mmCIF file of C-alpha atoms (C1' of nucleotides) in Angstrom:
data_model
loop_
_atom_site.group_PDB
_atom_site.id
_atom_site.type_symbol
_atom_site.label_atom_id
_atom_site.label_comp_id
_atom_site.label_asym_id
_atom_site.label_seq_id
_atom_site.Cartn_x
_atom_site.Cartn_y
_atom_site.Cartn_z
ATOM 1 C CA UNK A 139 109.953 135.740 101.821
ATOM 2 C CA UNK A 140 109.961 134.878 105.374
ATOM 3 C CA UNK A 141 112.818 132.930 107.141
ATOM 4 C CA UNK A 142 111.391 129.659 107.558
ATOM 5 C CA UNK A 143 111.363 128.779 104.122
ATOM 6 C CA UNK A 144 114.729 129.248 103.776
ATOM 7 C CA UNK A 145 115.728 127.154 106.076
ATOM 8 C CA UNK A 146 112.797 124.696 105.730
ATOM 9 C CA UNK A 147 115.412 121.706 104.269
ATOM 10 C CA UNK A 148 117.481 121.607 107.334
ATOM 11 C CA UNK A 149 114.802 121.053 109.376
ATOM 12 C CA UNK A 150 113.162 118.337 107.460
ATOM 13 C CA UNK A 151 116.341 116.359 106.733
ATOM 14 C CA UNK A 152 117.886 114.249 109.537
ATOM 15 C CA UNK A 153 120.615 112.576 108.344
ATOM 16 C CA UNK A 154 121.577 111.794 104.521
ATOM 17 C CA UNK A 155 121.819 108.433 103.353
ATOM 18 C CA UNK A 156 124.892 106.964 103.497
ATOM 19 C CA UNK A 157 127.882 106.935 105.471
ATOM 20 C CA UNK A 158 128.635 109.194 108.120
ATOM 21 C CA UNK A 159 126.480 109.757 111.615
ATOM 22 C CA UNK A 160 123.304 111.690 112.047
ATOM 23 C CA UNK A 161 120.410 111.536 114.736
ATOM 24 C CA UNK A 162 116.809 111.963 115.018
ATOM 25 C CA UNK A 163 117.800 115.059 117.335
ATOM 26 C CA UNK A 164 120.117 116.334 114.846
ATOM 27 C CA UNK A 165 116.365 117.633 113.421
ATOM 28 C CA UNK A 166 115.000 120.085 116.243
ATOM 29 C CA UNK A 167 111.789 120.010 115.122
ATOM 30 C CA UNK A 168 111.388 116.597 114.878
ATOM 31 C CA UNK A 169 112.910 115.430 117.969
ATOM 32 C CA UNK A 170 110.416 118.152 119.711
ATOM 33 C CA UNK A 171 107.496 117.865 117.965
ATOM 34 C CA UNK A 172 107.619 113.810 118.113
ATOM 35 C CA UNK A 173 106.925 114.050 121.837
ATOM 36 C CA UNK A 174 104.274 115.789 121.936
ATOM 37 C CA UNK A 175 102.192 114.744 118.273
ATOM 38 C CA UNK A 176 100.712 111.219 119.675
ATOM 39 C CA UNK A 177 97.163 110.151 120.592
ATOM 40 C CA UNK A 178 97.143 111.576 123.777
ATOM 41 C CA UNK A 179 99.867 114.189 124.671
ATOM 42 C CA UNK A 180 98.086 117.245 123.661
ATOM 43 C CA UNK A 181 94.802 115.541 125.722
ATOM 44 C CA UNK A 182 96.618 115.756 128.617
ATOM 45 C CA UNK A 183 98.268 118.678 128.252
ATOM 46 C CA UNK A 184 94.974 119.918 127.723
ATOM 47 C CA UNK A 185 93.705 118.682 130.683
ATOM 48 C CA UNK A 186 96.392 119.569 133.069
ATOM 49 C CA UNK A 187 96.982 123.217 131.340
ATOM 50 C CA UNK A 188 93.213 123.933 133.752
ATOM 51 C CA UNK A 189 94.686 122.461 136.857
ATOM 52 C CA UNK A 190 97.149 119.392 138.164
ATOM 53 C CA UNK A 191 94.938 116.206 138.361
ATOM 54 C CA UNK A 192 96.280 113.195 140.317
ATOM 55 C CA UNK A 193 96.792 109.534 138.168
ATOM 56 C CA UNK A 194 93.247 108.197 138.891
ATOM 57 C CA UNK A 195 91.114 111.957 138.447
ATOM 58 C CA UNK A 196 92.790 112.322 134.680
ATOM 59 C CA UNK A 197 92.157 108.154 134.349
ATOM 60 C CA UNK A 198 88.212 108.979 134.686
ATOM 61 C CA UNK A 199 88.686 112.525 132.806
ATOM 62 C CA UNK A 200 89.980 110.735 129.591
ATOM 63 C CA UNK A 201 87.408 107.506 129.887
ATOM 64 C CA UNK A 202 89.111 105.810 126.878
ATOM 65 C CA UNK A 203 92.958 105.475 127.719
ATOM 66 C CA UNK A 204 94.592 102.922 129.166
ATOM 67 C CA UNK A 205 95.998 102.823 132.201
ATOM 68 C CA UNK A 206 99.095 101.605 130.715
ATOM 69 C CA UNK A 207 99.292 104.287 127.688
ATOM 70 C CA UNK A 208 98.132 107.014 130.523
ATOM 71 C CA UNK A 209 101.105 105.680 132.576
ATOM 72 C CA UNK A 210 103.945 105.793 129.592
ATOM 73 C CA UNK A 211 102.840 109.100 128.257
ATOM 74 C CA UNK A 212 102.671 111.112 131.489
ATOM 75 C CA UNK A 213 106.396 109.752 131.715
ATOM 76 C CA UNK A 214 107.141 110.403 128.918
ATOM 77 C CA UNK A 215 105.939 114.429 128.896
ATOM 78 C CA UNK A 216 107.639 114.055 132.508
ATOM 79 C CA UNK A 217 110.834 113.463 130.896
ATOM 80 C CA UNK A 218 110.674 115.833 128.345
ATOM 81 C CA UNK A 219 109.986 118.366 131.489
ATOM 82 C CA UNK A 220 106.229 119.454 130.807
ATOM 83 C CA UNK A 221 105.268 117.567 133.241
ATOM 84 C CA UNK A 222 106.010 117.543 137.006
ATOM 85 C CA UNK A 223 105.111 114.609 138.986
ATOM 86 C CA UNK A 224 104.931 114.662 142.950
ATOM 87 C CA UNK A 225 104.121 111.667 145.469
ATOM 88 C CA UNK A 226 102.206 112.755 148.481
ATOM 89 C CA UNK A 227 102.689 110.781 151.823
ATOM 90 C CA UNK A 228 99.183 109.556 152.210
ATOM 91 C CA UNK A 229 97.861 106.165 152.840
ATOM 92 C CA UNK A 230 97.649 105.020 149.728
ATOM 93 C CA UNK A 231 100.214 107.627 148.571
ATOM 94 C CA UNK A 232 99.120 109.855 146.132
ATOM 95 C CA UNK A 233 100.405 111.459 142.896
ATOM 96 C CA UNK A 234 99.831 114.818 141.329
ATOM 97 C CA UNK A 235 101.015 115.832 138.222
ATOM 98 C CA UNK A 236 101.305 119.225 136.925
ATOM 99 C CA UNK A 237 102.573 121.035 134.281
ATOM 100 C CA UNK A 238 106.180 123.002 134.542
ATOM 101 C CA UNK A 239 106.632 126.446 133.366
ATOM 102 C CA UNK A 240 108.259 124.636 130.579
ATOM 103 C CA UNK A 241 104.919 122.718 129.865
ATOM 104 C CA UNK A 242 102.853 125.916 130.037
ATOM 105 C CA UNK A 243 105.111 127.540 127.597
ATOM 106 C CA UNK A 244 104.713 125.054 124.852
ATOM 107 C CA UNK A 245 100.964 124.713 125.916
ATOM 108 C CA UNK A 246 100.404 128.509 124.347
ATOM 109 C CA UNK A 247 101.247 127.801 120.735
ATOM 110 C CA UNK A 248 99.649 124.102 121.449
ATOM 111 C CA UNK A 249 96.644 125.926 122.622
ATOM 112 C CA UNK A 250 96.324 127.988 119.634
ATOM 113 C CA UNK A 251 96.221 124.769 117.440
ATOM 114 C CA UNK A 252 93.220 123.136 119.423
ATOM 115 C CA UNK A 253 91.381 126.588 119.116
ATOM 116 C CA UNK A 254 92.089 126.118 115.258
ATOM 117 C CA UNK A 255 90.285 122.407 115.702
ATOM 118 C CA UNK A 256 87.134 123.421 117.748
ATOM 119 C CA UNK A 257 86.419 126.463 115.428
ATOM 120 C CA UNK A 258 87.345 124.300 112.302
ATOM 121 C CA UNK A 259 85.817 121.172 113.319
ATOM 122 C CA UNK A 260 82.597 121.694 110.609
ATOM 123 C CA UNK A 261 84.977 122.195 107.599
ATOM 124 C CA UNK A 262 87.230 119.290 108.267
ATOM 125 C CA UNK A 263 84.016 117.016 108.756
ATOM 126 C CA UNK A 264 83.020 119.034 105.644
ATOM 127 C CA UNK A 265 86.203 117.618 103.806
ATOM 128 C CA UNK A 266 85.891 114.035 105.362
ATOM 129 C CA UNK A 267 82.293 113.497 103.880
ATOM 130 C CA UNK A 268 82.821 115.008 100.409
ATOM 131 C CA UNK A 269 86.299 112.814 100.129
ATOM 132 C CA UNK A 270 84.462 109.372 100.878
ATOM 133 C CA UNK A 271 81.423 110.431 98.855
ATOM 134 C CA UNK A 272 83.443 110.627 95.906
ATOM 135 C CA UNK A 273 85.376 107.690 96.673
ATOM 136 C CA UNK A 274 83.519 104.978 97.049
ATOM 137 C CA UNK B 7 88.911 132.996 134.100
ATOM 138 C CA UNK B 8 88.633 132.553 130.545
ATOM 139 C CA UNK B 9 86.505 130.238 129.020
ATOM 140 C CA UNK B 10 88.531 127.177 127.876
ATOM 141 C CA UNK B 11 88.622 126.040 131.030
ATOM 142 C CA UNK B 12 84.853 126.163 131.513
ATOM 143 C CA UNK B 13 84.556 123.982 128.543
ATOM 144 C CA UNK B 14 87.522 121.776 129.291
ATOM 145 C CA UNK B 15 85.529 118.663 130.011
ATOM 146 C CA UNK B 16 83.268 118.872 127.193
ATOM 147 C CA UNK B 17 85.858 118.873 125.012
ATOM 148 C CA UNK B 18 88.126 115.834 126.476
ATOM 149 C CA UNK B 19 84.745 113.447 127.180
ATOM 150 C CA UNK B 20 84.055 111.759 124.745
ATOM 151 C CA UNK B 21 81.185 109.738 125.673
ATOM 152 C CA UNK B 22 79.904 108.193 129.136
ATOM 153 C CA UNK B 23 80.938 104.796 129.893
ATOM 154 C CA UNK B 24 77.545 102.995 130.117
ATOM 155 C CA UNK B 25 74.650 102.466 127.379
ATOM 156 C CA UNK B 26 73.819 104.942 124.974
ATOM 157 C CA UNK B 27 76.158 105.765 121.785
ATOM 158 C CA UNK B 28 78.622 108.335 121.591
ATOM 159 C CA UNK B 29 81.231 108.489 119.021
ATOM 160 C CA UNK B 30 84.500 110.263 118.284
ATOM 161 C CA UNK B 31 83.908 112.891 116.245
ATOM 162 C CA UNK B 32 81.562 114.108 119.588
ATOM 163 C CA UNK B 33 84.289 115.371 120.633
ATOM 164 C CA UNK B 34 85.474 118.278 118.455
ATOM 165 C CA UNK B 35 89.472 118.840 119.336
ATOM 166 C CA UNK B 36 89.893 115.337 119.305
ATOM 167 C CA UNK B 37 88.364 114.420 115.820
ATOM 168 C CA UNK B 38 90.757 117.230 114.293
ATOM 169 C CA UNK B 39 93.862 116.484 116.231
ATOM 170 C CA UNK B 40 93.992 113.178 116.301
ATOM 171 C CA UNK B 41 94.188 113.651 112.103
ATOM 172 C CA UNK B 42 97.307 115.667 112.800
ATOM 173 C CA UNK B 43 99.458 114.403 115.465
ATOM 174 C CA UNK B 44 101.054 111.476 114.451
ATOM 175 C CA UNK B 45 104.488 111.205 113.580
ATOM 176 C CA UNK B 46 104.577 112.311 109.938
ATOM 177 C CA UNK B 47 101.829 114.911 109.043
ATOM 178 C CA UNK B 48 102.983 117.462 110.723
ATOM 179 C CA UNK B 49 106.444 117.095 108.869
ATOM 180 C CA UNK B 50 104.232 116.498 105.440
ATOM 181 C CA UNK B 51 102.282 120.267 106.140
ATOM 182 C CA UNK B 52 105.488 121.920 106.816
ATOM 183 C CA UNK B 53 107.108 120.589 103.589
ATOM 184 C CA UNK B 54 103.756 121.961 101.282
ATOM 185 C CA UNK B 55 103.385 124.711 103.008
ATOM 186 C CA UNK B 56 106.769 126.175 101.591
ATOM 187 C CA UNK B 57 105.673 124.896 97.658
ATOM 188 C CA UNK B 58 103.630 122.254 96.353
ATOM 189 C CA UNK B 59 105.630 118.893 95.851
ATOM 190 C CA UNK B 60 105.408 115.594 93.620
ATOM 191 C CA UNK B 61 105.216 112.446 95.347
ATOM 192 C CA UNK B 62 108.782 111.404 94.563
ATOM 193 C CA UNK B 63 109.831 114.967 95.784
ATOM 194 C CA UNK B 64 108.732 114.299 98.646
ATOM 195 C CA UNK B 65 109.881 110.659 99.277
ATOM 196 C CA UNK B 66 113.290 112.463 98.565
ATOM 197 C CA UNK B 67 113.040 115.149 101.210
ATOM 198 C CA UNK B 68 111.969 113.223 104.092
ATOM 199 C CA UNK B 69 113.962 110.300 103.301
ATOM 200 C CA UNK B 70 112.879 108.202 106.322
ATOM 201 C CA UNK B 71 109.737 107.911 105.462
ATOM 202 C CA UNK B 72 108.498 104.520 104.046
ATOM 203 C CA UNK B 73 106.365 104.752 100.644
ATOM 204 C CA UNK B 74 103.391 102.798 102.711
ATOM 205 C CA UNK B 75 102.952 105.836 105.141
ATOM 206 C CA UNK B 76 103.760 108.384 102.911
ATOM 207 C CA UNK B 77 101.127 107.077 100.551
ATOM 208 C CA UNK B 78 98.605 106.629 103.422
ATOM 209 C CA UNK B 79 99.530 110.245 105.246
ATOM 210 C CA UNK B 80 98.818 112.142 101.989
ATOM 211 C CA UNK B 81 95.654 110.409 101.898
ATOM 212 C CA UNK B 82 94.487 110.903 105.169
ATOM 213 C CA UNK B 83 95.646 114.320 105.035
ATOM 214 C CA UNK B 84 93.474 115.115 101.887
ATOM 215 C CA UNK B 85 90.214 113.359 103.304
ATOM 216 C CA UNK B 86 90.495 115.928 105.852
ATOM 217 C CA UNK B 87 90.913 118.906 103.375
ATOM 218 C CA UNK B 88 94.221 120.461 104.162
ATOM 219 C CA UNK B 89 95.566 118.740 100.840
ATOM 220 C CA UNK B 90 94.873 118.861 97.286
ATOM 221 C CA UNK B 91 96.107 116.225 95.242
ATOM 222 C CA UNK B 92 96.544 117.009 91.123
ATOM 223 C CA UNK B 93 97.703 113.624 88.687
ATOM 224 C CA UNK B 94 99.160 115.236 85.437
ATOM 225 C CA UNK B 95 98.985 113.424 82.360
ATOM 226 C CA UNK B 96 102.424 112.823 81.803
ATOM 227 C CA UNK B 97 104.326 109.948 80.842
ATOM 228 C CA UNK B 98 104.849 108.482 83.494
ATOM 229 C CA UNK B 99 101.934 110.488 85.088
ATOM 230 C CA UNK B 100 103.379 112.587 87.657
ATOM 231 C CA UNK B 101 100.959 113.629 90.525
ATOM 232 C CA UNK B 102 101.630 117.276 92.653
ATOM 233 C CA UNK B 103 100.250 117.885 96.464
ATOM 234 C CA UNK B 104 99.529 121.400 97.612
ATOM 235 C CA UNK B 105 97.896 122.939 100.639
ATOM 236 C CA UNK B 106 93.968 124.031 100.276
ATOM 237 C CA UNK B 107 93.134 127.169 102.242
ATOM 238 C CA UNK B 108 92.014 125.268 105.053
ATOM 239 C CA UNK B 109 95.573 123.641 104.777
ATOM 240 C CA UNK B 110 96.739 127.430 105.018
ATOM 241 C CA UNK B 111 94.696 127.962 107.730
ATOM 242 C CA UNK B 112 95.540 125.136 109.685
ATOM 243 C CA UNK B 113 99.182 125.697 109.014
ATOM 244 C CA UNK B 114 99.085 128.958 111.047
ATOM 245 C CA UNK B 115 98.818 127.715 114.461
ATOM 246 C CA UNK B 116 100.756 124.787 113.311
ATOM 247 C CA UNK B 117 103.584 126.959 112.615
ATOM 248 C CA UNK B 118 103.512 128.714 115.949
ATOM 249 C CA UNK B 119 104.228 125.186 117.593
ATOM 250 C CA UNK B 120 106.789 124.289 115.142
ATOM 251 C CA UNK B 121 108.634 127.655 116.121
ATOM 252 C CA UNK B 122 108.452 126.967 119.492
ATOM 253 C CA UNK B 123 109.755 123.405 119.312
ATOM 254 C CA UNK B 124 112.995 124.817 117.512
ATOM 255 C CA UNK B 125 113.284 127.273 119.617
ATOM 256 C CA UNK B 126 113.126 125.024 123.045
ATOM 257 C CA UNK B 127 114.670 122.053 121.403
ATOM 258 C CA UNK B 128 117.992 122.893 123.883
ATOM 259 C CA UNK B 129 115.580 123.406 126.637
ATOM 260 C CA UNK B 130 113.837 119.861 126.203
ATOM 261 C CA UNK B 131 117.639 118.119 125.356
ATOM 262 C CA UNK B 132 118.397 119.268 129.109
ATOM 263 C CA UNK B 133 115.161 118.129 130.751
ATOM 264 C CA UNK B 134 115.590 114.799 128.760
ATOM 265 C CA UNK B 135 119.444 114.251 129.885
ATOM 266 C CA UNK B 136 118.583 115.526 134.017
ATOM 267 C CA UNK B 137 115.533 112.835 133.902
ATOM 268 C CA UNK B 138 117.498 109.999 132.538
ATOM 269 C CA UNK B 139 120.315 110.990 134.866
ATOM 270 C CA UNK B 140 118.288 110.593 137.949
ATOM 271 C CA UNK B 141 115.998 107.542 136.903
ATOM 272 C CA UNK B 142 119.102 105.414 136.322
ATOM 273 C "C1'" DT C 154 89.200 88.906 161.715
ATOM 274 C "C1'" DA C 155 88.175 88.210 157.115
ATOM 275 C "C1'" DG C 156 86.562 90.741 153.344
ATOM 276 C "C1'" DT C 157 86.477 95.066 150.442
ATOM 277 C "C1'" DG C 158 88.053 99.167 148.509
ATOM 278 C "C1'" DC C 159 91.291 102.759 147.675
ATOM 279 C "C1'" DT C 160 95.745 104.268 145.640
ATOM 280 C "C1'" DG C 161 99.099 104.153 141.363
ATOM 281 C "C1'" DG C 162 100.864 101.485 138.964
ATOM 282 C "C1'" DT C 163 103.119 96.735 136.341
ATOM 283 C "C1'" DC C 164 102.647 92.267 133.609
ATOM 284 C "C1'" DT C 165 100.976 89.518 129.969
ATOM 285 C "C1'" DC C 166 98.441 88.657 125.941
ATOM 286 C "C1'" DT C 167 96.079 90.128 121.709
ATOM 287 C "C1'" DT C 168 95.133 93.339 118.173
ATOM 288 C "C1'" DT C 169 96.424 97.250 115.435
ATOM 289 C "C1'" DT C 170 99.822 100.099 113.271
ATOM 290 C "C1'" DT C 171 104.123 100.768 111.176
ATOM 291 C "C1'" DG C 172 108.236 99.638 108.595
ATOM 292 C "C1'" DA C 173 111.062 97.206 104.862
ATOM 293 C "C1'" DG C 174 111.174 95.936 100.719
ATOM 294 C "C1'" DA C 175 109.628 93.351 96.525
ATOM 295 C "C1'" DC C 176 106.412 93.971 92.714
ATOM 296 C "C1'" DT C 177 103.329 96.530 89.040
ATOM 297 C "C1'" DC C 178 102.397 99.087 84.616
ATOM 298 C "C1'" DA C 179 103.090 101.711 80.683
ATOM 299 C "C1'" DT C 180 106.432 104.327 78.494
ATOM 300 C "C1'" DA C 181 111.187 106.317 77.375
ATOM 301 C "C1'" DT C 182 115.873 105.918 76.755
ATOM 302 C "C1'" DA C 183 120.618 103.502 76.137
ATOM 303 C "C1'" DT D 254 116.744 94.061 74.409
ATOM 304 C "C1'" DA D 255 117.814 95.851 79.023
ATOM 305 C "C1'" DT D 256 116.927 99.309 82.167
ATOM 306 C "C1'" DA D 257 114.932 103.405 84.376
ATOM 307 C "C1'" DT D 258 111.035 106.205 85.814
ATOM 308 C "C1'" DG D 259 106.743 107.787 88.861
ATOM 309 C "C1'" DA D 260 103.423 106.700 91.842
ATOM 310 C "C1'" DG D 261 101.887 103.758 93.986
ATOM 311 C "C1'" DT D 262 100.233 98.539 96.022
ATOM 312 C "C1'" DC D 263 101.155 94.012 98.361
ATOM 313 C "C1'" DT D 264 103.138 90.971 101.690
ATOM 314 C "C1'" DC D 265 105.417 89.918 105.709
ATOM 315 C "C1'" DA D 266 107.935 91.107 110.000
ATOM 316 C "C1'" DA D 267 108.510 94.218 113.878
ATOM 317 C "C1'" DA D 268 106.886 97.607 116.963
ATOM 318 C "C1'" DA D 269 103.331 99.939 119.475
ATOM 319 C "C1'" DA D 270 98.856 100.197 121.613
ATOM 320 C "C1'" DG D 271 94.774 98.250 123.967
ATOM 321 C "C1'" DA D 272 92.395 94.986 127.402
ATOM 322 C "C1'" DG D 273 92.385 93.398 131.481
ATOM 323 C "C1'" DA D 274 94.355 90.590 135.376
ATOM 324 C "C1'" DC D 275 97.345 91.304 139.164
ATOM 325 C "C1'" DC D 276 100.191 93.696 143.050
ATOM 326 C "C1'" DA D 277 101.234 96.181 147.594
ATOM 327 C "C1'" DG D 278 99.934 98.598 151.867
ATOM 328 C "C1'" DC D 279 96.571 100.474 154.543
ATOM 329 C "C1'" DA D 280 91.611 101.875 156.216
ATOM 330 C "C1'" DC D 281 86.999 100.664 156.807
ATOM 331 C "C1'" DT D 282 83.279 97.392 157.323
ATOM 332 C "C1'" DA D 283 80.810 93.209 158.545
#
DNA sequence: TAGTGCTGGTCTCTTTTTGAGACTCATATA
DNA sequence: TATATGAGTCTCAAAAAGAGACCAGCACTA
């Protein structure tokens, strides 16, 4: 009987129907994890958790993003202070982005989850093909 | 120097712009996480990971969820193999998710994140309110 | 001196995904 | 007979993501 299932209904629930008030944020987990469980997030994270990259180095590192969506989600993790963004003075300016000490403390348990996927990988695919063969 | 960052660009490139094929599920990490982060399954593991639940229970519990996406995040979430999904000959027929082992398994690492997020949700609230102060 | 490329973006338009909510079907109960 | 139930599906509207043109200032080249 370990704590978290105890308290597993507060932190599912955001607000009851109804009346009264209630937030997203009013949910910890979900405010927190929502930031960070889109498309790309964890890519980048991944990416700057070796070393800070500048706009157009993580642009060719992830070939298939957008510069728009590459744009809005560094913000975003910017905001939520992973991220730290600094212009350099050069002609054209530069920007570097790097992750905080807050970023590099969520990356550990992050990490953990994308070791889980590269080991896994096989037995997920594993899954995927016996689900559609019965399927169809 | 450990190894994850030797391997780094392997696992973000997913193919080379250009001719030849590539696909996805080349890319290990991505082809798992990409199944997990969006903005309900994590929510969905944590709920069956504390006891199975009926469809309705569910509904119920996360109440913001539409019927469309809970429908569809079940699914995807048992094509992958985290989920097993049992119909029960009642009247009406009721039908019970539960976590398979790799669901178990999966959950682990999960969990770690989850943990974190609640306990840095203040820490991300503050980075949040000093960015927005300063972008205004 | 005009043309080209580099930087890190923004703007617009189209396609995809999500959300809201009505509808189904067979049974049970009031 | 009217209504509720459980587990969905269907349709339509709204939101988010993707594609790709465009922008500014400066350096280098032809």
């Amino acid at each position: 009987m370990d704590s978290k299932i105890v308290s597993l209904r507060s932190k599912l629930e955001i607000y009851k129907a109804g009346s009264g008030g209630g937030n997203i944020a009013d949910c910890p987990v979900r405010d927190v994890i929502q930031g960070i469980s889109n498309k790309w997030s964890s890519l980048l994270m991944m990416a700057l958790a070796e070393k800070p990259y500048r706009f157009g180095e993580l642009r060719r590192l992830v070939p298939d993003i957008s510069q728009r969506m590459l744009t809005q989600t560094l913000h975003d993790l910017q905001r939520d202070g992973y991220v730290h963004r600094e212009v350099f003075p050069t002609k054209p300016p530069s920007v570097e982005y790097s992750l905080t000490d807050l970023g590099r403390s969520m990356f550990g348990p992050l990490h953990q989850l994308l070791q889980w996927a590269e080991l896994n990988h096989g037995a997920v695919r594993a899954a995927r093909n016996a689900f559609d063969a019965t399927e169809t």
